[in-house]
Short mmCIF file of C-alpha atoms in Angstrom, two decimals:
data_model
loop_
_atom_site.label_atom_id
_atom_site.label_comp_id
_atom_site.label_asym_id
_atom_site.label_seq_id
_atom_site.Cartn_x
_atom_site.Cartn_y
_atom_site.Cartn_z
CA MET A 1 153.06 47.25 -192.22
CA LYS A 2 152.79 43.32 -192.41
CA TYR A 3 149.45 43.44 -190.43
CA ASN A 4 147.98 45.95 -192.97
CA ILE A 5 149.00 43.71 -195.90
CA SER A 6 147.69 40.75 -194.28
CA LEU A 7 144.42 42.43 -193.57
CA PHE A 8 144.15 43.73 -197.18
CA VAL A 9 144.78 40.14 -198.58
CA ILE A 10 142.20 38.79 -196.10
CA PHE A 11 139.54 41.23 -197.00
CA SER A 12 140.29 40.90 -200.74
CA ILE A 13 139.79 37.20 -200.58
CA LEU A 14 136.59 37.55 -198.73
CA PHE A 15 135.38 40.16 -201.23
CA ILE A 16 136.00 38.02 -204.16
CA GLY A 17 134.54 34.97 -202.59
CA CYS A 18 131.42 36.88 -201.57
CA ASN A 19 131.17 38.37 -205.17
CA SER A 20 131.51 34.97 -206.65
CA PHE A 21 128.97 33.49 -204.30
CA ASN A 22 126.46 36.30 -205.06
CA LYS A 23 126.93 35.83 -208.93
CA LYS A 24 126.26 32.02 -208.52
CA LYS A 25 123.09 32.82 -206.34
CA ASP A 26 121.92 35.42 -208.94
CA LYS A 27 122.13 32.70 -211.73
CA GLN A 28 120.38 30.16 -209.62
CA GLU A 29 117.46 32.60 -208.95
CA LEU A 30 117.47 33.42 -212.68
CA ALA A 31 117.01 29.86 -213.41
CA GLU A 32 114.39 29.20 -210.93
CA HIS A 33 112.26 32.23 -212.14
CA PHE A 34 112.88 31.20 -215.82
CA PHE A 35 111.42 27.61 -215.09
CA GLU A 36 108.64 28.92 -212.88
CA ASN A 37 107.43 31.05 -215.67
CA TYR A 38 107.98 28.32 -218.34
CA ALA A 39 105.87 25.91 -216.22
CA SER A 40 103.09 28.20 -215.78
CA ARG A 41 102.94 29.67 -219.30
CA LYS A 42 101.41 32.89 -218.01
CA ASP A 43 103.83 35.86 -218.73
CA TYR A 44 104.82 35.76 -222.38
CA LYS A 45 106.59 39.06 -222.22
CA LYS A 46 108.61 37.94 -219.06
CA MET A 47 109.58 34.75 -220.76
CA LEU A 48 110.69 36.68 -223.88
CA SER A 49 112.83 38.92 -221.62
CA TYR A 50 115.08 35.95 -220.65
CA TYR A 51 116.33 35.57 -224.25
CA ASN A 52 118.60 37.55 -226.74
CA ASP A 53 117.00 38.95 -229.76
CA SER A 54 118.03 35.71 -231.56
CA ILE A 55 119.13 32.48 -230.21
CA ILE A 56 120.68 29.23 -231.33
CA TYR A 57 118.23 26.37 -230.80
CA GLU A 58 118.71 22.62 -231.18
CA ASN A 59 116.28 19.80 -230.25
CA ALA A 60 119.03 17.22 -229.77
CA THR A 61 116.67 14.27 -229.75
CA GLN A 62 115.36 15.08 -233.16
CA SER A 63 118.79 15.71 -234.38
CA SER A 64 117.53 18.98 -235.67
CA GLY A 65 121.01 20.66 -235.65
CA GLU A 66 121.49 24.13 -234.44
CA ALA A 67 119.48 26.87 -235.91
CA VAL A 68 119.51 30.58 -235.27
CA VAL A 69 115.93 31.55 -234.41
CA ASP A 70 113.98 34.51 -232.98
CA PRO A 71 112.89 33.64 -229.53
CA ARG A 72 109.30 34.53 -230.55
CA TYR A 73 109.42 31.57 -232.94
CA LEU A 74 110.67 29.24 -230.16
CA LEU A 75 107.90 30.38 -227.85
CA ASN A 76 104.96 30.53 -230.38
CA ASP A 77 105.79 27.75 -232.84
CA ILE A 78 107.84 25.20 -230.97
CA ILE A 79 106.68 25.59 -227.41
CA ARG A 80 103.22 26.80 -228.50
CA TRP A 81 102.97 29.30 -225.44
CA ASP A 82 99.50 30.51 -226.30
CA ASP A 83 98.05 27.31 -227.63
CA LYS A 84 94.73 26.98 -225.63
CA THR A 85 94.22 23.40 -227.03
CA MET A 86 97.21 22.23 -225.11
CA GLU A 87 95.75 21.47 -221.73
CA TYR A 88 98.31 20.37 -219.13
CA LYS A 89 97.59 18.58 -215.89
CA ASN A 90 97.23 21.03 -213.09
CA ASN A 91 97.82 23.73 -215.59
CA LYS A 92 101.40 23.27 -215.11
CA MET A 93 103.62 22.48 -218.30
CA LEU A 94 106.42 20.96 -216.52
CA GLU A 95 108.29 20.31 -213.18
CA VAL A 96 111.92 20.76 -212.64
CA LYS A 97 113.54 18.01 -210.55
CA GLU A 98 117.19 19.09 -210.65
CA LEU A 99 118.56 22.60 -211.48
CA PHE A 100 122.18 23.54 -211.79
CA SER A 101 123.80 26.86 -212.73
CA ASN A 102 127.07 28.60 -213.06
CA ASP A 103 128.13 31.91 -214.63
CA SER A 104 127.32 30.86 -218.26
CA VAL A 105 125.08 27.61 -218.22
CA ILE A 106 121.84 26.56 -216.61
CA ILE A 107 120.88 22.96 -216.78
CA ALA A 108 117.54 21.59 -215.74
CA ASN A 109 116.30 18.04 -215.57
CA GLY A 110 112.71 17.32 -215.06
CA GLU A 111 109.35 16.13 -216.64
CA PHE A 112 106.70 17.77 -218.89
CA SER A 113 103.34 17.05 -217.36
CA GLU A 114 100.78 14.86 -218.89
CA TYR A 115 98.66 16.89 -221.44
CA SER A 116 95.86 16.59 -224.02
CA TYR A 117 96.06 18.30 -227.37
CA ASN A 118 92.91 18.51 -229.38
CA GLY A 119 91.26 15.76 -227.21
CA GLN A 120 94.20 13.37 -227.61
CA LYS A 121 96.09 12.48 -224.36
CA PHE A 122 99.93 12.48 -224.11
CA ALA A 123 102.00 10.95 -221.35
CA PRO A 124 104.50 12.79 -219.35
CA MET A 125 107.92 13.21 -220.74
CA LYS A 126 111.35 13.64 -219.19
CA PHE A 127 113.55 16.40 -220.38
CA THR A 128 117.02 18.04 -219.92
CA THR A 129 117.55 21.62 -221.04
CA TYR A 130 120.83 23.42 -221.40
CA LEU A 131 120.49 27.15 -221.42
CA TYR A 132 123.78 29.03 -222.38
CA LEU A 133 123.99 32.73 -221.16
CA ASP A 134 125.69 35.71 -222.53
CA LYS A 135 127.57 38.29 -220.44
CA ASN A 136 124.23 39.96 -219.65
CA SER A 137 122.66 36.77 -218.31
CA LYS A 138 120.40 36.43 -221.38
CA ILE A 139 119.87 33.13 -223.12
CA LYS A 140 121.83 32.92 -226.29
CA LYS A 141 121.61 29.29 -226.91
CA GLN A 142 119.04 26.52 -225.91
CA VAL A 143 119.51 22.82 -226.31
CA ASP A 144 116.63 20.45 -225.41
CA TRP A 145 116.74 16.67 -224.93
CA PHE A 146 113.35 15.08 -224.67
CA ASN A 147 112.53 11.54 -223.73
CA TYR A 148 109.79 11.17 -226.37
CA PRO A 149 107.29 8.21 -226.13
CA ILE A 150 108.29 5.35 -228.49
CA GLU A 151 105.20 6.09 -230.66
CA ASP A 152 106.38 9.71 -231.19
CA ILE A 153 109.95 8.33 -232.11
CA ILE A 154 108.50 6.02 -234.69
CA GLU A 155 106.41 8.66 -236.35
CA LEU A 156 109.28 11.16 -236.25
CA TYR A 157 111.37 8.49 -237.93
CA GLN A 158 108.81 7.85 -240.63
CA LEU A 159 108.41 11.60 -241.31
CA GLN A 160 112.13 11.94 -241.77
CA GLN A 161 112.17 8.99 -244.15
CA ASN A 162 109.39 10.38 -246.15
CA GLN A 163 111.19 13.79 -246.42
CA GLN A 164 114.26 12.07 -247.50
CA LYS A 165 112.40 10.13 -250.20
CA LEU A 166 110.77 13.31 -251.41
CA LYS A 167 114.19 14.95 -251.81
CA LEU A 168 115.52 12.06 -253.71
CA ASP A 169 112.56 11.98 -255.94
CA LYS A 170 113.10 15.62 -257.15
#
C-alpha cells in the first residue's frame, strides 16, 4: 500500500512538473511566433489573431497613459503595418535580443531596425515590450518602452507644450 501511494505521489509530481514545463514552452513559442510575425510585417490577420478584441495600450516613453484600443488601431495607426512608405533595412522591422515569458506575461528587449519614411532616414531604436496575456493566451495589454533618438524626444516635448498652451488659451 505504501508503495502504491509513493508511486502515485511521484507520478503526480512528474505530471504537474511536465504540464507546467509544457505551458512555459507553449508561451515561449507564442512569443517567438508573435515577434517573428511582427518583425516581418507580412501576415496582418495572423498578427491580429494574437490580440483580444480590445486591449489596453500604453507608450510609456511618451507618458501616453493607458488607453483601451482596438488592436486594428494599434496595428494600422500606431505601428503602421501596411504603410509602404516605411522601408526597413533588410525588410525586417525589428530584432529581438532577449525574450522572456511565463503564464501571463511576455517581455521582449530588442532593437527596431534603421528605416526610411518618405525619404527621411531614421536610426535604429531600442525597445522593451511587455505583453500581458489573458487565460486564452491572447494579448490583453501591451506596454511599449522606446529609446527614441534625442531629436524625437525634443520634438515630442515641443508638441506636448504646444498642446498644453492651446488648452490654456481656450
